[in-house]
Each structure stands twice: as C-alpha cells, then as structure tokens.
Amino acid sequence: MTLSDLNRLLTGRHSCRAFRPDPVPQDQIEQILTSASRVPSWCNAQPWHVVVTSGVETDRFRAAMQTEAATGAPAPDLPFPTSYSGPYQERRRECGWSLYEAVGVERGDRAGSARQMMENFSLFGAPHCAILSSPAELGPYGAMDCGGFITAFSLAAQALGVATIPQAALATYSPFLRRYFEIPDDRIVLCAISFGYADKDHPANSFRTDRADLSQIVNWVG
Ligand SMILES: Cc1cc2nc3c(=O)[nH]c(=O)nc-3n(C[C@H](O)[C@H](O)[C@H](O)COP(=O)(O)O)c2cc1C
C-alpha cells in the first residue's frame, strides 16, 4: 500500500448525485461498514450507528422523505451553519454553481435550483441509504468522530466501485428520521449517506470540485 494507492481512492471519489437502481450485494455493504469502523474516535467510543436501507424499504423511505420535505418543518438535531463568509462562502458558491451548470440550471433560476435541491430527498435515485446518528451526550466530539466514519465509508465504497454521497440535507428533518427509523431519543441524527452504483452518464455526475492550495490551509511554524 503506497500513498499513491490512497490518493487514487481520494481523487477517484466524488459525491454522486445520480445512481443506477442496481443493489449493492449485502456482503459488500458489510465490508464497507467494517472498514469505516476502523477510524479513530475519542476514547475509542465508536459513537457511530447507522440504519441501512435496501430494496423496497429504500423506496418506501424515499417516498416518505419526499413527503416530509414537502410538508414538514426543518428541525435539524445538529444546528446547521449560521452563515458562510470569505473563502467558505466562495467555495460553497463555486460548488453550487458547478452543479447547477452541469444540470442546466441558469444562475438566478431559483425554481430550478430548488428543484435540484429537492433531488436530495429522492436520494438521487440511490438503492441504499445509511442514516448516521451519534449519542447526544457525546456532543460535537461524537459528531467529529462520525465525520471520520463518513470519509472512511466513502473511501471503502470507492475501493469497491460503489458511489456515495453524504447528505446533511436529510438531517433537516431529524425528528422525522428518528420517528421513522425508531432511532432512540438519546441519539442525534447527523446526516445520511446514500450509496449505490453511479449513473456515470448523468449530467449531475459530470463535474468535479477542486481543493484549496496548501498555502490557504496551513501556517508553518518552525
Ligand atoms: C457532512 C456532509 C454533508 C453533505 N451534505 C450534502 C447534501 O445534503 N447534499 C449534497 O448534494 N451534497 C452534500 N455533501 C457533499 C458536498 O457538497 C461535497 O462533499 C463537496 O462539495 C465536495 O465535493 P466532492 O464530495 O465531490 O469531492 C455533503 C458532504 C458532507 C461531508
């Protein structure tokens, strides 16, 4: 195993926003979860827990999620960012514009961008969805550990040719998710990861995001 092997996984992965319906074999889903569980966590608490949907249960959830997004009130367990400014705002805009350009939504077309946003709630057509939660008592550190789990999940999936997308959008409706999947009240719902095989020809999968130069993210001391 070399750094270039790892970099091949890191650069090959992207957030997939159009899936084919074919299911991922159960043993491969288990391999992805087992690999993702190898990430470090504070005190090795391993705060992550996932509900994974497959088959008709994904479709039943998709339909219920779409109804909730159309009629329910936003109530995320983990407060969403209050604002994005400076480079964070720029990167956020750039990423949004790349997506909208790819799917043919013009700048300023609010109805078109809202329509594309609603695709989140159809899970972008994915055959599987993992709902990720963490114990409320672990607070932001539990969420931090779960961030590592999301990354490792995505990379392990990539190694098996399985595409993923983390989705905070679904956590907009955390109380609904907790009710729907009987997630205990002492856990907070962080996000979902939809996954399956990429529809490689779909325009939503035709762009890639870039990354800031080291000079923008590091201060060298010594
Ligand atoms: C915690 C988390 C939540 C995210 N939530 C969403 C989401 O709700 N909808 C979406 O389209 N993308 C979502 N993304 C994907 C990001 O937009 C994406 O990772 C970022 O633009 C970088 O692009 P890449 O993943 O293709 O490298 C999320 C990513 C993370 C890590």
XYZ file of N, CA and C and ligand atoms in Angstrom:
697
model
N 0.860 -1.198 0.000
C 0.000 0.000 0.000
C 0.889 1.239 0.000
N 0.695 2.119 -0.964
C 1.501 3.343 -1.037
C 0.560 4.548 -0.964
N 1.186 5.711 -0.794
C 0.380 6.934 -0.750
C -0.360 7.131 -2.078
N 0.272 6.700 -3.161
C -0.441 6.897 -4.440
C -1.675 5.986 -4.533
N -1.653 4.820 -3.884
C -2.880 3.992 -3.834
C -3.994 4.760 -3.120
N -3.621 5.331 -1.971
C -4.613 6.076 -1.190
C -5.107 7.290 -1.980
N -4.155 7.996 -2.626
C -4.546 9.178 -3.402
C -5.452 8.814 -4.573
N -5.249 7.609 -5.117
C -6.122 7.182 -6.213
C -7.572 7.062 -5.706
N -7.717 6.529 -4.501
C -9.058 6.437 -3.908
C -9.616 7.827 -3.606
N -8.759 8.677 -3.016
C -9.219 10.011 -2.604
C -9.634 10.857 -3.801
N -8.842 10.797 -4.862
C -9.154 11.650 -6.016
C -10.202 10.995 -6.927
N -10.335 9.683 -6.839
C -11.348 8.995 -7.659
C -12.745 9.184 -7.095
N -12.845 9.393 -5.784
C -14.157 9.560 -5.150
C -14.746 10.932 -5.463
N -16.023 10.990 -5.625
C -16.712 12.289 -5.696
C -18.122 12.051 -5.180
N -18.807 13.119 -4.847
C -20.190 12.967 -4.392
C -21.072 12.664 -5.597
N -21.768 11.557 -5.529
C -22.577 11.065 -6.649
C -24.012 11.593 -6.508
N -24.524 12.250 -7.541
C -25.885 12.807 -7.462
C -26.832 12.223 -8.513
N -26.495 11.021 -8.977
C -27.429 10.239 -9.822
C -26.941 8.793 -9.783
N -27.828 7.905 -9.328
C -27.471 6.492 -9.153
C -28.268 5.613 -10.099
N -27.687 4.446 -10.406
C -28.457 3.402 -11.077
C -29.213 2.629 -9.992
N -30.297 1.924 -10.347
C -31.095 1.266 -9.299
C -30.502 -0.036 -8.756
N -29.483 -0.591 -9.434
C -28.953 -1.917 -9.037
C -28.481 -1.916 -7.573
N -28.875 -2.942 -6.818
C -28.464 -3.001 -5.409
C -26.997 -3.387 -5.245
N -26.410 -2.985 -4.128
C -25.050 -3.407 -3.766
C -25.196 -4.703 -2.962
N -24.412 -5.751 -3.304
C -24.536 -7.009 -2.536
C -24.310 -6.758 -1.034
N -25.112 -7.473 -0.228
C -25.063 -7.294 1.233
C -23.651 -7.468 1.791
N -22.903 -8.469 1.271
C -21.562 -8.696 1.841
C -20.642 -7.507 1.547
N -20.869 -6.820 0.440
C -20.045 -5.635 0.151
C -20.426 -4.464 1.069
N -21.723 -4.335 1.350
C -22.148 -3.280 2.293
C -21.498 -3.547 3.651
N -21.480 -4.813 4.050
C -20.870 -5.158 5.346
C -19.373 -4.859 5.338
N -18.701 -5.133 4.212
C -17.261 -4.816 4.123
C -17.023 -3.317 4.258
N -17.877 -2.518 3.610
C -17.723 -1.046 3.675
C -17.873 -0.580 5.129
N -18.891 -1.112 5.808
C -19.147 -0.697 7.198
C -18.012 -1.143 8.117
N -17.493 -2.357 7.882
C -16.398 -2.866 8.714
C -15.155 -1.995 8.522
N -14.865 -1.638 7.271
C -13.705 -0.781 7.006
C -13.901 0.594 7.638
N -15.098 1.167 7.468
C -15.353 2.509 8.013
C -15.175 2.536 9.521
N -15.482 1.406 10.179
C -15.390 1.331 11.655
C -13.953 1.380 12.156
N -12.970 1.295 11.255
C -11.572 1.306 11.695
C -11.064 2.711 11.995
N -11.873 3.740 11.763
C -11.371 5.107 12.009
C -11.212 5.344 13.510
N -10.323 6.302 13.878
C -10.155 6.588 15.307
C -11.359 7.353 15.870
N -11.556 7.217 17.180
C -12.577 8.033 17.862
C -12.071 8.299 19.278
N -12.558 9.398 19.832
C -12.098 9.785 21.168
C -12.441 8.665 22.165
N -11.447 8.178 22.903
C -11.584 7.074 23.868
C -12.024 5.778 23.199
N -11.907 5.706 21.896
C -12.412 4.562 21.129
C -13.903 4.304 21.406
N -14.630 5.413 21.600
C -16.061 5.277 21.935
C -16.875 4.754 20.739
N -16.366 4.966 19.516
C -17.058 4.491 18.298
C -18.532 4.907 18.321
N -18.767 6.212 18.328
C -20.145 6.696 18.560
C -21.113 6.471 17.414
N -20.593 6.100 16.231
C -21.458 5.978 15.050
C -22.433 4.809 15.164
N -23.615 5.031 14.641
C -24.589 3.951 14.427
C -25.324 4.277 13.151
N -25.537 3.263 12.297
C -26.250 3.523 11.051
C -27.458 2.606 10.901
N -28.507 3.182 10.332
C -29.628 2.373 9.834
C -29.403 2.307 8.333
N -29.335 1.111 7.768
C -29.075 0.967 6.328
C -30.315 0.409 5.639
N -30.790 1.108 4.634
C -31.978 0.630 3.900
C -31.572 -0.040 2.588
N -32.376 -0.990 2.178
C -32.178 -1.703 0.906
C -33.546 -2.022 0.314
N -33.538 -2.288 -0.998
C -34.728 -2.812 -1.685
C -35.953 -1.930 -1.541
N -37.097 -2.590 -1.308
C -38.357 -1.828 -1.247
C -38.371 -0.868 -0.059
N -37.576 -1.185 0.978
C -37.552 -0.288 2.150
C -36.899 1.047 1.792
N -35.930 1.031 0.867
C -35.359 2.310 0.417
C -36.433 3.103 -0.316
N -37.199 2.418 -1.144
C -38.238 3.123 -1.920
C -39.342 3.662 -1.007
N -39.693 2.876 0.016
C -40.719 3.327 0.968
C -40.214 4.572 1.712
N -38.922 4.521 2.129
C -38.332 5.661 2.829
C -38.251 6.881 1.909
N -37.824 6.641 0.651
C -37.692 7.745 -0.315
C -39.023 8.515 -0.427
N -40.103 7.739 -0.562
C -41.423 8.367 -0.721
C -41.798 9.153 0.536
N -41.547 8.562 1.711
C -41.895 9.236 2.971
C -41.029 10.485 3.164
N -39.766 10.380 2.778
C -38.835 11.516 2.923
C -39.271 12.671 2.040
N -39.701 12.341 0.814
C -40.131 13.397 -0.113
C -41.373 14.108 0.423
N -42.284 13.319 1.006
C -43.486 13.924 1.591
C -43.100 14.828 2.754
N -42.202 14.342 3.607
C -41.780 15.140 4.764
C -41.128 16.447 4.304
N -40.259 16.368 3.279
C -39.560 17.571 2.811
C -40.552 18.582 2.220
N -41.648 18.078 1.668
C -42.633 18.980 1.057
C -43.556 19.606 2.098
N -43.726 18.920 3.243
C -44.749 19.377 4.191
C -44.219 19.666 5.593
N -43.055 19.095 5.945
C -42.575 19.191 7.331
C -41.798 20.480 7.602
N -41.549 20.741 8.882
C -40.786 21.931 9.273
C -39.341 21.520 9.557
N -38.367 22.312 9.086
C -36.958 21.988 9.344
C -36.654 21.998 10.840
N -35.969 20.955 11.335
C -35.600 20.887 12.760
C -34.376 19.979 12.912
N -33.219 20.400 12.366
C -32.038 19.527 12.463
C -31.601 19.344 13.911
N -31.138 18.135 14.274
C -30.627 17.912 15.633
C -29.355 18.718 15.848
N -28.467 18.671 14.849
C -27.193 19.396 14.937
C -27.429 20.722 14.220
N -27.251 21.855 14.933
C -27.574 23.132 14.279
C -26.797 23.299 12.973
N -27.478 23.743 11.923
C -26.825 23.976 10.633
C -25.969 25.247 10.733
N -24.965 25.395 9.867
C -24.134 26.608 9.889
C -25.011 27.859 9.814
N -24.628 28.887 10.592
C -25.438 30.107 10.600
C -25.121 30.974 9.390
N -23.878 30.908 8.901
C -23.522 31.658 7.694
C -22.223 31.101 7.140
N -21.946 31.449 5.886
C -20.662 31.131 5.256
C -20.102 32.464 4.794
N -18.845 32.768 5.133
C -18.276 34.031 4.655
C -16.885 33.776 4.096
N -16.318 34.807 3.446
C -14.960 34.736 2.921
C -14.751 33.529 2.020
N -13.645 32.807 2.201
C -13.340 31.683 1.308
C -14.384 30.573 1.390
N -15.026 30.441 2.564
C -16.019 29.369 2.734
C -17.250 29.656 1.878
N -17.626 30.946 1.854
C -18.750 31.342 1.002
C -18.391 31.142 -0.480
N -17.161 31.535 -0.835
C -16.726 31.390 -2.240
C -16.752 29.928 -2.671
N -16.206 29.051 -1.825
C -16.143 27.620 -2.186
C -17.545 27.039 -2.270
N -18.401 27.478 -1.372
C -19.781 26.965 -1.369
C -20.492 27.360 -2.668
N -20.289 28.650 -3.063
C -20.921 29.126 -4.303
C -20.393 28.388 -5.508
N -19.073 28.233 -5.525
C -18.410 27.566 -6.662
C -18.974 26.147 -6.846
N -19.100 25.451 -5.714
C -19.582 24.065 -5.760
C -21.040 24.036 -6.225
N -21.863 24.971 -5.728
C -23.262 25.045 -6.149
C -23.371 25.377 -7.629
N -22.613 26.367 -8.088
C -22.688 26.768 -9.496
C -22.245 25.634 -10.412
N -21.195 24.902 -10.000
C -20.726 23.782 -10.839
C -21.855 22.771 -11.019
N -22.560 22.476 -9.921
C -23.665 21.519 -10.012
C -24.769 22.058 -10.919
N -25.174 23.317 -10.676
C -26.293 23.858 -11.451
C -25.941 23.965 -12.926
N -24.699 24.362 -13.210
C -24.258 24.450 -14.600
C -24.326 23.058 -15.249
N -23.875 22.056 -14.501
C -23.853 20.690 -15.042
C -25.259 20.201 -15.401
N -26.246 20.579 -14.569
C -27.603 20.071 -14.829
C -28.456 21.085 -15.601
N -27.825 22.178 -16.038
C -28.521 23.130 -16.909
C -29.430 24.100 -16.179
N -29.118 24.401 -14.894
C -29.881 25.421 -14.170
C -29.088 26.734 -14.256
N -29.706 27.765 -14.825
C -29.030 29.062 -15.012
C -28.887 29.790 -13.673
N -27.840 30.626 -13.580
C -27.696 31.441 -12.360
C -28.919 32.320 -12.185
N -29.438 32.369 -10.954
C -30.620 33.196 -10.687
C -31.938 32.429 -10.865
N -31.867 31.225 -11.406
C -33.089 30.417 -11.585
C -33.384 29.696 -10.258
N -34.115 30.424 -9.415
C -34.347 29.885 -8.065
C -35.221 28.645 -8.076
N -36.191 28.625 -8.960
C -37.072 27.441 -9.040
C -36.254 26.230 -9.479
N -35.359 26.440 -10.447
C -34.525 25.347 -10.953
C -33.576 24.840 -9.883
N -32.959 25.771 -9.119
C -32.025 25.315 -8.081
C -32.780 24.625 -6.944
N -33.996 25.101 -6.657
C -34.800 24.439 -5.613
C -35.180 23.025 -6.060
N -35.493 22.892 -7.357
C -35.838 21.572 -7.890
C -34.668 20.603 -7.739
N -33.469 21.105 -8.088
C -32.277 20.256 -7.965
C -32.030 19.911 -6.492
N -32.247 20.882 -5.600
C -32.049 20.638 -4.163
C -32.985 19.535 -3.674
N -34.219 19.547 -4.205
C -35.204 18.535 -3.790
C -34.786 17.120 -4.186
N -33.865 17.016 -5.156
C -33.359 15.688 -5.553
C -32.708 14.977 -4.362
N -32.213 15.781 -3.389
C -31.667 15.183 -2.170
C -32.656 14.209 -1.553
N -33.951 14.608 -1.590
C -34.948 13.843 -0.846
C -35.423 12.610 -1.617
N -35.042 12.539 -2.894
C -35.275 11.273 -3.602
C -34.003 10.435 -3.539
N -33.070 10.847 -2.713
C -31.799 10.122 -2.509
C -31.042 9.990 -3.830
N -31.306 10.918 -4.751
C -30.666 10.914 -6.071
C -30.825 9.549 -6.763
N -31.905 8.853 -6.382
C -32.189 7.557 -7.021
C -31.389 6.400 -6.450
N -30.692 6.610 -5.331
C -29.833 5.545 -4.782
C -30.656 4.351 -4.285
N -30.097 3.137 -4.420
C -30.802 1.945 -3.931
C -30.628 1.717 -2.421
N -29.694 2.478 -1.808
C -29.440 2.308 -0.367
C -29.238 3.668 0.285
N -29.615 3.731 1.566
C -29.353 4.954 2.338
C -28.947 4.538 3.746
N -27.866 5.144 4.243
C -27.423 4.899 5.629
C -27.699 6.167 6.434
N -28.477 6.032 7.495
C -28.781 7.182 8.363
C -27.824 7.098 9.550
N -27.040 8.140 9.729
C -25.954 8.122 10.714
C -26.342 8.935 11.950
N -26.207 8.294 13.121
C -26.508 9.016 14.372
C -25.390 8.810 15.375
N -25.374 9.687 16.389
C -24.332 9.681 17.420
C -25.006 9.944 18.773
N -24.447 9.421 19.884
C -25.090 9.678 21.182
C -25.091 11.178 21.494
N -26.243 11.713 21.887
C -26.352 13.151 22.171
C -25.341 13.570 23.226
N -25.092 12.692 24.220
C -24.217 13.083 25.337
C -22.770 13.308 24.891
N -22.383 12.783 23.739
C -21.013 12.981 23.259
C -20.843 14.299 22.513
N -21.950 14.968 22.237
C -21.915 16.310 21.663
C -21.074 16.413 20.396
N -20.413 17.581 20.206
C -19.665 17.811 18.963
C -18.539 16.806 18.752
N -17.998 16.228 19.827
C -16.902 15.265 19.628
C -17.404 13.951 19.030
N -18.606 13.552 19.389
C -19.205 12.384 18.745
C -19.393 12.661 17.260
N -19.864 13.885 16.959
C -20.079 14.263 15.557
C -18.742 14.296 14.817
N -17.689 14.773 15.510
C -16.358 14.821 14.884
C -15.902 13.409 14.522
N -16.044 12.486 15.457
C -15.659 11.091 15.188
C -16.457 10.530 14.004
N -17.727 10.879 13.954
C -18.586 10.369 12.864
C -18.164 10.941 11.511
N -17.554 12.146 11.515
C -17.037 12.701 10.260
C -15.986 11.781 9.665
N -15.125 11.232 10.538
C -14.115 10.285 10.062
C -14.778 9.038 9.490
N -15.850 8.608 10.149
C -16.584 7.411 9.683
C -17.151 7.643 8.279
N -17.688 8.840 8.054
C -18.256 9.169 6.732
C -17.170 9.076 5.657
N -16.008 9.656 5.965
C -14.910 9.654 4.984
C -14.462 8.232 4.678
N -14.247 7.451 5.728
C -13.774 6.074 5.512
C -14.833 5.241 4.787
N -16.101 5.470 5.104
C -17.194 4.787 4.417
C -17.102 5.077 2.919
N -16.916 6.363 2.592
C -16.875 6.770 1.179
C -15.680 6.159 0.458
N -14.544 6.095 1.151
C -13.332 5.562 0.508
C -13.411 4.043 0.360
N -13.924 3.374 1.383
C -14.074 1.914 1.285
C -15.044 1.579 0.155
N -16.119 2.352 0.063
C -17.083 2.142 -1.016
C -16.399 2.352 -2.369
N -15.641 3.432 -2.460
C -14.931 3.739 -3.715
C -14.032 2.573 -4.131
N -13.379 1.969 -3.147
C -12.472 0.845 -3.437
C -13.242 -0.332 -4.053
N -14.555 -0.404 -3.764
C -15.381 -1.497 -4.313
C -16.200 -1.037 -5.522
N -15.920 0.182 -5.989
C -16.660 0.694 -7.154
C -18.057 1.177 -6.800
N -18.284 1.426 -5.498
C -19.601 1.884 -5.046
C -19.541 3.394 -4.815
N -20.496 4.116 -5.394
C -20.534 5.580 -5.281
C -21.345 5.987 -4.051
N -21.007 7.159 -3.499
C -21.656 7.619 -2.259
C -21.945 9.117 -2.338
N -22.849 9.556 -1.482
C -22.949 10.998 -1.205
C -23.415 11.195 0.230
N -22.612 11.922 1.042
C -23.105 12.290 2.375
C -24.188 13.345 2.192
N -25.246 13.281 2.975
C -26.354 14.226 2.809
C -26.805 14.810 4.145
N -26.326 16.033 4.426
C -26.843 16.735 5.602
C -28.289 17.160 5.353
N -28.637 17.321 4.064
C -29.998 17.793 3.722
C -31.066 16.957 4.422
N -30.839 15.648 4.513
C -31.860 14.793 5.127
C -32.013 15.078 6.618
N -30.893 15.490 7.251
C -30.936 15.778 8.691
C -31.711 17.056 8.994
N -32.118 17.794 7.959
C -33.024 18.933 8.153
C -34.267 18.450 8.897
N -34.601 17.191 8.659
C -35.832 16.626 9.242
C -35.487 15.516 10.238
N -34.568 15.825 11.147
C -34.109 14.825 12.121
C -35.235 14.162 12.919
N -36.204 14.922 13.447
C -37.264 14.263 14.239
C -38.036 13.238 13.413
N -38.273 13.565 12.141
C -38.954 12.605 11.252
C -38.106 11.342 11.108
N -36.779 11.519 10.876
C -35.902 10.350 10.692
C -35.888 9.498 11.955
N -35.845 10.183 13.110
C -35.818 9.434 14.381
C -37.101 8.625 14.549
N -38.213 9.246 14.224
C -39.516 8.554 14.327
C -39.586 7.401 13.336
N -39.245 7.706 12.105
C -39.414 6.730 11.014
C -38.591 5.479 11.264
N -37.320 5.679 11.737
C -36.427 4.527 11.906
C -36.312 4.077 13.364
N -37.143 4.646 14.234
C -37.122 4.300 15.664
C -35.723 4.462 16.244
N -35.099 5.590 15.932
C -33.783 5.914 16.496
C -34.039 6.515 17.879
N -33.374 5.982 18.933
C -33.689 6.446 20.296
C -33.470 7.955 20.474
N -34.222 8.541 21.385
C -34.163 9.988 21.633
C -32.825 10.453 22.190
N -32.039 9.499 22.736
C -30.745 9.923 23.281
C -29.647 9.971 22.207
N -30.051 9.854 20.958
C -29.078 9.981 19.858
C -29.440 11.174 18.989
N -28.424 11.807 18.392
C -28.717 12.854 17.416
C -28.453 12.310 16.013
N -29.329 12.690 15.094
C -29.168 12.287 13.698
C -28.246 13.305 13.034
N -27.162 12.806 12.442
C -26.150 13.715 11.877
C -26.353 13.952 10.386
N -26.504 12.881 9.652
C -26.692 13.005 8.204
C -27.009 11.621 7.647
N -27.173 11.565 6.349
C -27.372 10.283 5.671
C -26.236 10.108 4.679
N -25.996 8.866 4.288
C -25.090 8.597 3.162
C -25.885 7.729 2.191
N -26.226 8.300 1.045
C -26.878 7.484 0.015
C -25.778 6.831 -0.810
N -26.015 5.590 -1.222
C -24.958 4.903 -1.973
C -25.518 3.850 -2.930
N -24.667 3.500 -3.900
C -25.054 2.538 -4.937
C -24.065 2.674 -6.084
N -24.502 2.364 -7.299
C -23.617 2.477 -8.458
C -23.961 3.761 -9.218
N -22.907 4.496 -9.580
C -23.114 5.801 -10.231
C -23.725 5.635 -11.623
N -24.653 6.536 -11.940
C -25.083 6.705 -13.328
C -24.059 7.658 -13.944
N -23.038 7.068 -14.563
C -21.882 7.865 -14.989
C -22.214 8.844 -16.108
N -23.299 8.591 -16.847
C -23.641 9.478 -17.964
C -24.543 10.635 -17.540
N -24.973 10.634 -16.294
C -25.896 11.692 -15.859
C -25.135 13.010 -15.691
N -25.709 14.129 -16.190
C -25.016 15.422 -16.093
C -24.627 15.805 -14.648
N -25.445 15.392 -13.661
C -25.148 15.757 -12.264
C -23.832 15.152 -11.780
N -23.368 14.115 -12.496
C -22.092 13.490 -12.109
C -20.942 13.927 -13.008
N -21.157 14.999 -13.783
C -20.157 15.339 -14.808
C -19.138 16.372 -14.340
N -19.290 16.904 -13.128
C -18.316 17.910 -12.679
C -17.564 17.401 -11.449
N -16.406 17.997 -11.202
C -15.603 17.655 -10.012
C -15.252 18.944 -9.271
N -15.200 18.848 -7.956
C -14.806 20.003 -7.149
C -13.283 20.027 -7.031
N -12.715 21.217 -6.737
C -11.265 21.238 -6.516
C -10.984 21.539 -5.043
N -9.727 21.679 -4.722
C -9.343 21.901 -3.335
C -8.382 23.071 -3.219
N -8.452 23.768 -2.074
C -7.577 24.918 -1.829
C -6.118 24.467 -1.786
N -5.257 25.384 -2.194
C -3.823 25.144 -2.136
C -3.378 25.084 -0.667
N -2.290 24.341 -0.415
C -1.777 24.236 0.967
C -1.576 25.603 1.606
N -1.146 26.588 0.791
C -0.866 27.923 1.353
C -2.112 28.524 1.999
N -3.289 28.053 1.595
C -4.531 28.606 2.172
C -5.001 27.849 3.409
N -4.407 26.703 3.661
C -4.922 25.915 4.795
C -3.876 25.603 5.854
N -2.625 26.063 5.667
C -1.567 25.755 6.637
C -0.806 27.009 7.018
N -0.486 27.153 8.295
C 0.553 28.095 8.755
C 1.698 27.251 9.265
N 2.843 27.366 8.635
C 4.002 26.581 9.062
C 4.693 27.299 10.192
N 4.997 26.613 11.252
C 5.739 27.194 12.380
C 7.004 26.357 12.552
N 8.161 26.980 12.409
C 9.426 26.249 12.568
C 9.882 25.620 11.265
C -21.239 16.073 6.116
C -21.540 16.324 4.659
C -22.827 16.645 4.280
C -23.141 16.864 2.932
N -24.441 17.128 2.591
C -24.776 17.225 1.277
C -26.138 17.369 0.895
O -27.043 17.412 1.720
N -26.424 17.428 -0.427
C -25.449 17.391 -1.398
O -25.775 17.465 -2.598
N -24.139 17.250 -1.053
C -23.787 17.147 0.245
N -22.483 16.940 0.611
C -21.465 16.774 -0.444
C -20.577 18.014 -0.580
O -21.257 19.020 -1.284
C -19.284 17.588 -1.295
O -18.594 16.668 -0.483
C -18.362 18.761 -1.589
O -18.956 19.670 -2.469
C -17.042 18.271 -2.205
O -17.305 17.559 -3.403
P -16.919 16.028 -3.576
O -17.511 15.239 -2.471
O -17.487 15.646 -4.925
O -15.407 15.948 -3.543
C -22.125 16.764 1.942
C -20.827 16.449 2.334
C -20.529 16.227 3.667
C -19.123 15.834 4.055
